[in-house]
Each structure stands twice: as C-alpha cells, then as structure tokens.
Coordinates of C-alpha atoms in Angstrom, one line a residue:
X1 CA 24.5 98.0 2.5
X2 CA 28.3 97.4 2.8
X3 CA 30.4 100.4 3.1
X4 CA 33.0 99.3 0.5
X5 CA 31.9 100.3 -3.0
X6 CA 32.5 98.1 -6.0
X7 CA 34.9 98.9 -8.8
X8 CA 33.0 99.8 -11.9
X9 CA 32.9 102.2 -14.8
X10 CA 32.7 106.0 -14.2
X11 CA 29.2 107.3 -14.0
X12 CA 28.3 110.4 -16.1
X13 CA 27.7 113.6 -14.2
X14 CA 24.1 113.8 -15.6
X15 CA 23.4 110.3 -14.5
X16 CA 21.7 109.3 -17.8
X17 CA 21.5 105.5 -18.1
X18 CA 22.4 103.2 -21.1
X19 CA 19.6 102.2 -23.4
X20 CA 19.5 98.7 -21.8
X21 CA 17.8 100.2 -18.7
X22 CA 14.7 101.1 -20.6
X23 CA 14.2 97.8 -22.4
X24 CA 11.2 96.0 -20.9
X25 CA 10.9 98.4 -18.0
X26 CA 7.1 98.7 -18.3
X27 CA 6.8 95.0 -17.3
X28 CA 9.0 95.4 -14.1
X29 CA 8.1 96.7 -10.7
X30 CA 9.7 99.9 -9.6
X31 CA 10.8 100.3 -5.9
X32 CA 12.7 102.9 -3.9
X33 CA 15.3 102.4 -1.2
X34 CA 16.2 105.4 1.0
X35 CA 19.4 105.2 3.0
X36 CA 19.6 107.1 6.3
X37 CA 23.3 106.9 7.3
X38 CA 23.0 108.0 10.9
X39 CA 23.5 105.9 14.0
X40 CA 23.6 106.8 17.7
X41 CA 26.5 104.2 18.2
X42 CA 28.5 102.2 15.7
X43 CA 28.0 98.5 16.4
X44 CA 31.2 96.5 16.5
X45 CA 30.1 94.0 13.8
X46 CA 28.6 96.6 11.4
X47 CA 30.2 97.2 8.0
X48 CA 27.4 99.3 6.6
X49 CA 27.8 102.9 5.4
X50 CA 26.8 104.5 8.6
X51 CA 28.2 107.3 10.8
X52 CA 27.8 108.7 14.3
X53 CA 27.6 112.4 14.9
X54 CA 31.2 112.3 16.2
X55 CA 32.4 110.7 13.0
X56 CA 30.6 113.2 10.8
X57 CA 31.8 116.2 12.6
X58 CA 30.2 119.6 11.8
X59 CA 30.2 119.2 8.0
X60 CA 26.9 117.3 7.7
X61 CA 23.6 118.3 9.3
X62 CA 21.0 115.7 10.0
X63 CA 18.5 118.6 10.0
X64 CA 19.2 119.2 6.3
X65 CA 19.3 115.6 5.2
X66 CA 15.6 115.2 4.2
X67 CA 16.0 118.2 1.9
X68 CA 19.2 116.7 0.4
X69 CA 17.4 113.4 -0.2
X70 CA 14.6 115.3 -1.9
X71 CA 17.0 116.8 -4.3
X72 CA 18.2 113.3 -5.3
X73 CA 14.7 112.1 -5.8
X74 CA 13.9 115.1 -8.1
X75 CA 17.1 114.2 -10.0
X76 CA 16.1 110.5 -10.2
X77 CA 12.8 111.4 -11.9
X78 CA 14.7 113.5 -14.4
X79 CA 17.3 110.9 -15.1
X80 CA 14.8 108.1 -15.7
X81 CA 12.8 110.3 -18.0
X82 CA 15.9 111.4 -20.0
X83 CA 16.9 107.7 -20.2
X84 CA 13.6 106.7 -21.7
X85 CA 12.6 104.7 -18.7
X86 CA 8.8 104.9 -18.4
X87 CA 7.4 106.4 -15.2
X88 CA 5.9 103.8 -12.9
X89 CA 4.3 104.1 -9.5
X90 CA 6.3 102.7 -6.6
X91 CA 5.5 99.2 -5.5
X92 CA 7.5 99.4 -2.3
X93 CA 9.6 102.0 -0.4
X94 CA 12.1 100.9 2.2
X95 CA 14.0 103.3 4.6
X96 CA 17.2 101.6 5.8
X97 CA 20.4 102.5 7.5
X98 CA 21.8 103.3 9.9
X99 CA 18.8 104.1 12.0
X100 CA 16.2 105.9 9.9
X101 CA 14.2 106.7 13.0
X102 CA 17.0 108.9 14.3
X103 CA 15.5 111.5 12.0
X104 CA 12.3 113.1 13.2
X105 CA 9.2 111.2 12.0
X106 CA 8.2 114.4 10.2
X107 CA 11.4 114.2 8.0
X108 CA 10.7 110.6 7.1
X109 CA 7.1 111.6 6.2
X110 CA 8.4 114.5 4.1
X111 CA 10.7 112.2 2.1
X112 CA 7.9 109.7 1.5
X113 CA 5.6 112.5 0.4
X114 CA 8.3 113.8 -2.1
X115 CA 8.6 110.3 -3.6
X116 CA 4.9 109.8 -3.8
X117 CA 4.5 113.2 -5.5
X118 CA 7.1 112.2 -8.2
X119 CA 6.0 108.7 -9.0
X120 CA 2.9 107.9 -7.0
X121 CA 2.4 104.6 -5.1
X122 CA 0.5 101.5 -6.3
X123 CA -2.6 100.8 -4.3
X124 CA -1.6 98.9 -1.1
X125 CA 2.1 99.8 -1.6
X126 CA 4.4 98.4 1.1
X127 CA 6.3 101.2 2.9
X128 CA 8.8 100.1 5.6
X129 CA 11.2 101.8 7.9
X130 CA 13.9 100.1 9.9
X131 CA 14.1 101.2 13.5
X132 CA 15.9 100.4 16.8
X133 CA 13.6 99.6 19.6
X134 CA 14.9 102.6 21.6
X135 CA 14.5 105.1 18.7
X136 CA 10.7 105.2 18.5
X137 CA 7.8 106.4 20.6
X138 CA 4.1 105.8 20.4
X139 CA 3.7 109.3 18.9
X140 CA 6.5 108.9 16.3
X141 CA 5.0 105.6 15.1
X142 CA 1.5 107.1 14.9
X143 CA 2.9 109.9 12.8
X144 CA 4.6 107.5 10.4
X145 CA 1.5 105.4 10.0
X146 CA -0.5 108.6 9.3
X147 CA 2.1 109.6 6.6
X148 CA 1.6 106.3 4.7
X149 CA 4.1 103.9 6.3
X150 CA 2.7 100.4 6.6
X151 CA 5.5 98.4 8.2
X152 CA 8.4 98.7 10.7
X153 CA 11.3 96.4 11.0
X154 CA 12.9 96.5 14.5
X155 CA 16.6 95.5 15.0
X156 CA 16.1 93.2 17.9
X157 CA 19.2 91.0 17.2
X158 CA 19.1 89.1 20.5
X159 CA 17.1 88.9 23.7
X160 CA 20.2 87.9 25.7
X161 CA 22.2 90.8 27.4
X162 CA 25.7 89.3 27.0
X163 CA 25.1 88.7 23.3
X164 CA 23.8 92.2 22.8
X165 CA 27.0 93.4 24.6
X166 CA 29.3 91.6 22.1
X167 CA 27.3 93.2 19.3
X168 CA 27.5 96.6 20.9
X169 CA 23.7 96.9 20.8
X170 CA 22.5 99.5 23.3
X171 CA 18.8 98.8 23.7
X172 CA 17.2 97.0 26.7
X173 CA 15.6 93.7 25.5
X174 CA 12.6 94.5 27.5
X175 CA 12.0 97.5 25.2
X176 CA 11.3 95.2 22.2
X177 CA 7.8 94.0 23.1
X178 CA 6.9 97.5 24.2
X179 CA 7.9 98.9 20.8
X180 CA 6.1 96.1 19.0
X181 CA 2.9 97.0 20.9
X182 CA 3.2 100.7 20.0
X183 CA 3.7 99.8 16.3
X184 CA 0.6 97.5 16.4
X185 CA -1.4 100.2 18.1
X186 CA -0.4 102.6 15.3
X187 CA -1.7 100.0 12.7
X188 CA 1.7 99.1 11.4
X189 CA 2.9 95.6 10.5
X190 CA 6.0 94.5 12.4
X191 CA 9.1 92.5 11.5
X192 CA 11.9 91.6 14.0
X193 CA 15.5 91.1 12.9
X194 CA 17.7 88.6 14.7
X195 CA 21.3 87.7 14.4
X196 CA 22.7 84.2 15.2
X197 CA 26.2 82.9 15.7
X198 CA 27.6 85.8 17.8
X199 CA 30.8 84.8 19.6
X200 CA 29.8 83.4 23.0
X201 CA 26.2 82.8 22.1
X202 CA 25.1 79.3 23.2
X203 CA 22.3 77.3 21.5
X204 CA 20.2 78.0 24.6
X205 CA 20.9 81.8 24.1
X206 CA 19.7 81.6 20.5
X207 CA 16.6 79.6 21.3
X208 CA 15.8 82.1 24.1
X209 CA 16.0 84.9 21.5
X210 CA 13.8 83.1 19.1
X211 CA 11.2 82.4 21.7
X212 CA 11.3 86.0 22.9
X213 CA 10.7 87.2 19.3
X214 CA 7.9 84.7 18.7
X215 CA 6.3 85.9 22.0
X216 CA 6.0 89.4 20.5
X217 CA 3.8 87.9 17.7
X218 CA 5.3 89.9 14.9
X219 CA 4.1 89.4 11.3
X220 CA 7.6 88.6 10.0
X221 CA 11.0 87.5 11.4
X222 CA 14.4 87.7 9.8
X223 CA 17.3 85.6 11.1
X224 CA 20.8 86.4 9.7
X225 CA 24.0 84.6 10.3
X226 CA 26.7 86.9 11.8
X227 CA 29.3 87.7 9.2
X228 CA 32.6 89.2 10.5
X229 CA 33.7 91.8 8.1
X230 CA 37.4 92.9 7.8
X231 CA 38.0 96.3 9.4
X232 CA 35.2 96.1 12.0
X233 CA 35.9 96.2 15.7
X234 CA 34.6 92.7 16.1
X235 CA 37.1 91.4 13.6
X236 CA 39.9 93.0 15.5
X237 CA 38.6 91.5 18.8
X238 CA 38.5 88.0 17.2
X239 CA 42.0 88.5 15.8
X240 CA 43.3 89.5 19.2
X241 CA 41.6 86.5 20.9
X242 CA 39.4 88.7 23.0
X243 CA 36.3 86.8 21.8
X244 CA 36.0 83.4 20.0
X245 CA 35.8 83.2 16.2
X246 CA 32.5 82.3 14.6
X247 CA 31.9 78.6 13.6
X248 CA 30.2 77.4 10.4
X249 CA 28.8 74.3 12.0
X250 CA 27.3 76.4 14.8
X251 CA 25.7 78.6 12.2
X252 CA 24.2 75.7 10.4
X253 CA 22.8 74.2 13.7
X254 CA 21.3 77.5 14.8
X255 CA 19.7 78.0 11.3
X256 CA 18.0 74.6 11.6
X257 CA 16.9 75.4 15.1
X258 CA 15.4 78.7 13.9
X259 CA 13.5 77.0 11.1
X260 CA 12.1 74.4 13.5
X261 CA 11.0 76.9 16.2
X262 CA 9.5 79.4 13.7
X263 CA 7.7 76.7 11.8
X264 CA 6.2 75.3 15.0
X265 CA 5.0 78.9 15.8
X266 CA 3.3 79.3 12.5
X267 CA 5.9 81.2 10.5
X268 CA 6.5 80.0 7.0
X269 CA 9.9 80.1 5.4
X270 CA 10.0 82.0 2.1
X271 CA 13.7 83.1 1.6
X272 CA 16.9 81.8 3.1
X273 CA 16.8 84.3 6.1
X274 CA 13.1 85.2 6.2
X275 CA 9.9 83.8 7.6
X276 CA 6.4 85.2 7.6
X277 CA 3.0 84.4 9.2
X278 CA 1.2 84.6 5.9
X279 CA 2.1 85.2 2.2
X280 CA 0.8 88.7 2.6
X281 CA 3.3 89.3 5.4
X282 CA 6.3 88.6 3.2
X283 CA 8.6 91.6 2.6
X284 CA 7.7 92.6 -0.9
X285 CA 10.6 95.1 -1.1
X286 CA 13.2 92.3 -0.5
X287 CA 11.4 90.0 -2.9
X288 CA 11.8 92.7 -5.5
X289 CA 15.6 92.5 -5.1
X290 CA 15.6 88.7 -5.3
X291 CA 13.3 88.7 -8.4
X292 CA 15.4 91.3 -10.3
X293 CA 12.9 94.2 -10.4
X294 CA 14.0 97.8 -10.7
X295 CA 14.9 100.1 -7.7
X296 CA 16.4 103.5 -7.2
X297 CA 18.7 103.7 -4.1
X298 CA 18.8 107.2 -2.7
X299 CA 21.4 108.4 -0.2
X300 CA 25.1 108.2 0.3
X301 CA 26.5 104.8 -0.8
X302 CA 23.1 103.6 -1.9
X303 CA 22.9 101.1 -4.8
X304 CA 20.4 101.1 -7.6
X305 CA 19.4 98.7 -10.4
X306 CA 17.3 99.3 -13.5
X307 CA 17.1 96.8 -16.3
X308 CA 20.5 95.2 -15.7
X309 CA 22.3 98.6 -15.1
X310 CA 23.6 98.9 -11.6
X311 CA 25.1 102.0 -10.0
X312 CA 26.1 103.3 -6.6
X313 CA 26.4 106.7 -5.0
X314 CA 29.5 108.3 -3.4
X315 CA 29.9 107.1 0.2
X316 CA 30.3 110.1 2.4
X317 CA 27.3 112.2 3.2
X318 CA 29.4 115.4 2.7
X319 CA 30.5 114.3 -0.8
X320 CA 27.0 113.2 -1.6
X321 CA 25.5 116.5 -0.6
X322 CA 28.2 118.4 -2.5
X323 CA 27.4 116.5 -5.8
X324 CA 23.7 117.3 -5.5
X325 CA 24.4 121.0 -4.6
X326 CA 26.5 121.3 -7.8
X327 CA 23.6 119.8 -9.8
X328 CA 25.4 116.6 -10.5
X329 CA 24.5 113.0 -10.1
X330 CA 25.8 111.5 -6.8
X331 CA 26.6 108.2 -8.6
X332 CA 30.3 107.2 -8.1
X333 CA 30.3 104.3 -10.6
X334 CA 28.2 101.8 -12.4
X335 CA 28.2 98.6 -14.4
X336 CA 26.0 97.3 -17.2
X337 CA 25.5 93.6 -16.6
X338 CA 26.1 91.2 -19.5
X339 CA 23.9 88.2 -20.1
X340 CA 26.2 85.8 -18.3
X341 CA 26.3 87.9 -15.1
X342 CA 22.5 88.4 -15.2
X343 CA 22.0 84.7 -15.5
X344 CA 24.4 83.9 -12.6
X345 CA 22.6 86.4 -10.4
X346 CA 19.2 85.0 -11.5
X347 CA 20.3 81.4 -10.4
X348 CA 21.8 82.6 -7.1
X349 CA 18.7 84.6 -6.1
X350 CA 15.9 82.4 -7.3
X351 CA 17.1 79.3 -5.6
X352 CA 17.0 81.2 -2.3
X353 CA 13.3 81.7 -2.4
X354 CA 10.4 79.4 -1.9
X355 CA 9.2 79.6 -5.5
X356 CA 12.5 78.2 -6.7
X357 CA 14.2 78.4 -10.1
X358 CA 12.9 76.7 -13.3
X359 CA 15.3 73.9 -14.2
X360 CA 15.2 75.2 -17.8
X361 CA 17.0 78.3 -16.5
X362 CA 20.1 76.3 -15.7
X363 CA 22.9 75.5 -18.0
X364 CA 23.7 71.9 -19.0
X365 CA 26.2 71.4 -16.2
X366 CA 23.9 72.9 -13.7
X367 CA 21.1 70.6 -14.7
X368 CA 23.4 67.6 -14.4
X369 CA 24.2 68.8 -10.8
X370 CA 20.6 68.7 -9.7
X371 CA 20.4 64.9 -9.3
X372 CA 23.5 64.9 -7.1
X373 CA 22.3 67.8 -5.0
X374 CA 18.9 66.0 -4.5
X375 CA 20.7 62.8 -3.4
X376 CA 22.7 64.8 -0.9
X377 CA 19.6 66.4 0.5
X378 CA 20.4 69.9 -0.6
X379 CA 17.7 70.4 -3.2
X380 CA 14.0 69.6 -2.8
X381 CA 13.4 66.5 -4.9
X382 CA 9.7 66.8 -5.0
X383 CA 9.8 70.3 -6.4
X384 CA 12.5 69.3 -8.9
X385 CA 10.1 66.7 -10.4
X386 CA 7.8 69.7 -11.1
X387 CA 10.7 71.5 -12.9
X388 CA 11.8 73.8 -10.1
X389 CA 15.0 74.0 -8.1
X390 CA 14.6 75.0 -4.4
X391 CA 17.0 74.5 -1.6
X392 CA 16.0 72.2 1.3
X393 CA 16.6 73.1 4.9
X394 CA 20.1 71.6 4.8
X395 CA 20.7 73.3 1.5
X396 CA 19.7 76.7 2.9
X397 CA 22.1 76.2 5.8
X398 CA 24.8 75.7 3.3
X399 CA 23.4 78.0 0.6
X400 CA 26.5 79.3 -1.0
X401 CA 28.1 75.9 -1.5
X402 CA 24.9 74.3 -2.9
X403 CA 24.2 77.2 -5.4
X404 CA 27.8 77.3 -6.5
X405 CA 27.5 73.8 -8.0
X406 CA 24.5 74.8 -10.0
X407 CA 26.6 77.5 -11.6
X408 CA 29.4 75.3 -12.8
X409 CA 29.2 75.8 -16.5

C-alpha cells in the first residue's frame, strides 16, 4: 500500500457511499484488508505507509491500536448499512503492513473476532497475516491458528545476505525454514514473498533464493520485481551512485528464471507475480482485488472498494485515531469510477491472471491488437482461439507494455 494518497473528491464525515456502491452488491464477494502500520525498521526500498516507533513518537500507542481498528470496523458496518449495501459474510481477511505480527497475537485475534462478529465469515474463509520471519514464535503462530487464521505470508525477499543488506532486511536467512516449520506445525498454510532485481543481485543470487524458497516447500510463492520509488533511501543511494540502478532486461530475465524453476518444482503460475502448488493454494484475497470484488480497507492509509466506489483513509495513525475518536469517518478522499475507468481496470487486471480476459470485453482497437500481440509472442494464441486473452511468459515479463496496447481505444 503506497504511502502517497491519490487526489480525489472529499469524503463525507459520515462515510456514507454513493448509490452506485449498493448496485449488484449481493452478487459480489466481500473481503476485509486490515493495515498494521508498524515496523521494527524501515527498509530502504519501502514506500508503504509504515512507521517505526521512533517515527511515531509518543503520540500513537501500539497497545491501543487493536481497539482503534475495532472502532473503524464498527463504523464500517454502520456505513455499509446506511448506504444500502447488503451485509455479506467475509470471504477473505488479510492483515498487511508494515509487520502485523509486531502486534501481540492476542491483538490480531481480537481484531479478527471483531470482524467476524460484525459480518461473519463464509465457511472455509481465507484469513492471512503477513509476517517477518523474525517476528513470530511457535506459540504466537499456534495462537493465530486457534483464533481462525488459516495462512501466513512471510517476507523472505532473498536468501542471500548481501542482497538482504541492500534491502535493509534484518532477518537471518536461516530463520525462514524454521518459521515455515513452526507455521506448518500450527496448521497454517504458508506463502513466501521474494523480490528480484535488487542492485548487485546476480542471476546466481536470484536462483539461490528461489531454490531456498522451494526447499521450504511452501504452498505459495510470490516474486515481485523491485520498484525504486522516489523518496526512498534506496532511490537516494542510486542517485548518488552508491549502488547500481535497476535494469529492465535483468528483471525480465529473472522473471523468466523464476517461472522455469517454480514450474519445475510443481508451482503453477496463476497471476503475474504469483505461483501456487494447487488451485486451492492460490491467494483468494488477492484474486478478489484482480476480479473487482468488494473490500473494506481498515487502518491508516488503507484503500477500500465497493461497487466502483474507491476511497482511502488518512495516512498518519494519529490523524486516523483522531477522526475515529471524534466519531467521524477516517476517509481522506474518494472517487466514483466511471464506466470507462472500470473497463480500463478490468482489462488491466484480468489479463494478469491465468483465466484471462474475454475478447468480447475489449474495444475494437484492442481486439485488432490481439493478432499482433500473438505474433510477437506476448499473448497466448491457443487461449485467444477460445475467446480469452492471457499473457504469455514473455508478455508477463513485459506486462505493462503488452496490456497498454490492448487499451488503445
């Protein structure tokens, strides 16, 4: 969740949504994202809305955060009801950050219980928390599993010490298989997050990280290209020449290496940056984003989407808590997406996933581009014959450029 908020329309203090949000809601899944903005150390590449204790100072207490989040969840239920959006049980819940597991496991359990009490959870709901390998213990993972969590996503990033140093990651790579084993013993599914293209990372480094991740036998692996955001410490280091800049060709080569190694190990690709052992191991929460379902984002800076209405909360935890204490919505702004914007996002997101996009969902110019993209090896020709548009391996490595041409209307 990037720290820079979009520019939109003012959000009303009561948070009530436009009528568009309720239209067709009964046929859409409802999910919850919970943002925990606390980190032990701010990583040099990170542009997310996160804070260390030193950055927050004495104005925000982690001890009170679960209660503050509970207040927003109560408000969320009221806003949806007043907006005419039918109550639906939660299909997925995702705790992200930051490092959610910096909070005591009891606090995370309390937040989940509050959400379950307000909306309920569908049978077999997916409940995930992100975690750093050094922020969990066997006991904390057992407690989370007992509270209803089903999945943990560890930020492994790399298995190579010098790469972790550039990323300012503080965990010992040897801790990763240990944390995975603890999660497995607790009955939790496991995902590992990797980052490729870090300055100074060789192809051998990247392959070593992939092989180390595979050796842990997780259910799911995510591999993200490093993006250097303005304002981060890493961006300043690159600008000063302290570390080399990232390279798009290097990214593409490492993406293709990841797909080859993961496929050989039995992981099936299902979204540009994600692979899973089985269809049941795919991250249902992220699929909800890509398929345009509804979700409420709770926490400072969190983004929400219901029926083509998107809004985002104020960034700073102190301002966020202040709004809720005053009985006001923490929303800083919002936008109501028009048909053209919703179509653009539909094309961008559906072509990223294995199911692909129906060719009938493209405009005339986009449909004309399909043949050229097939000839260039960017779109799966076999699937296109069946009326679907899905990126090939090469297309996924160049995803933005390929998709942009489908949107040229």
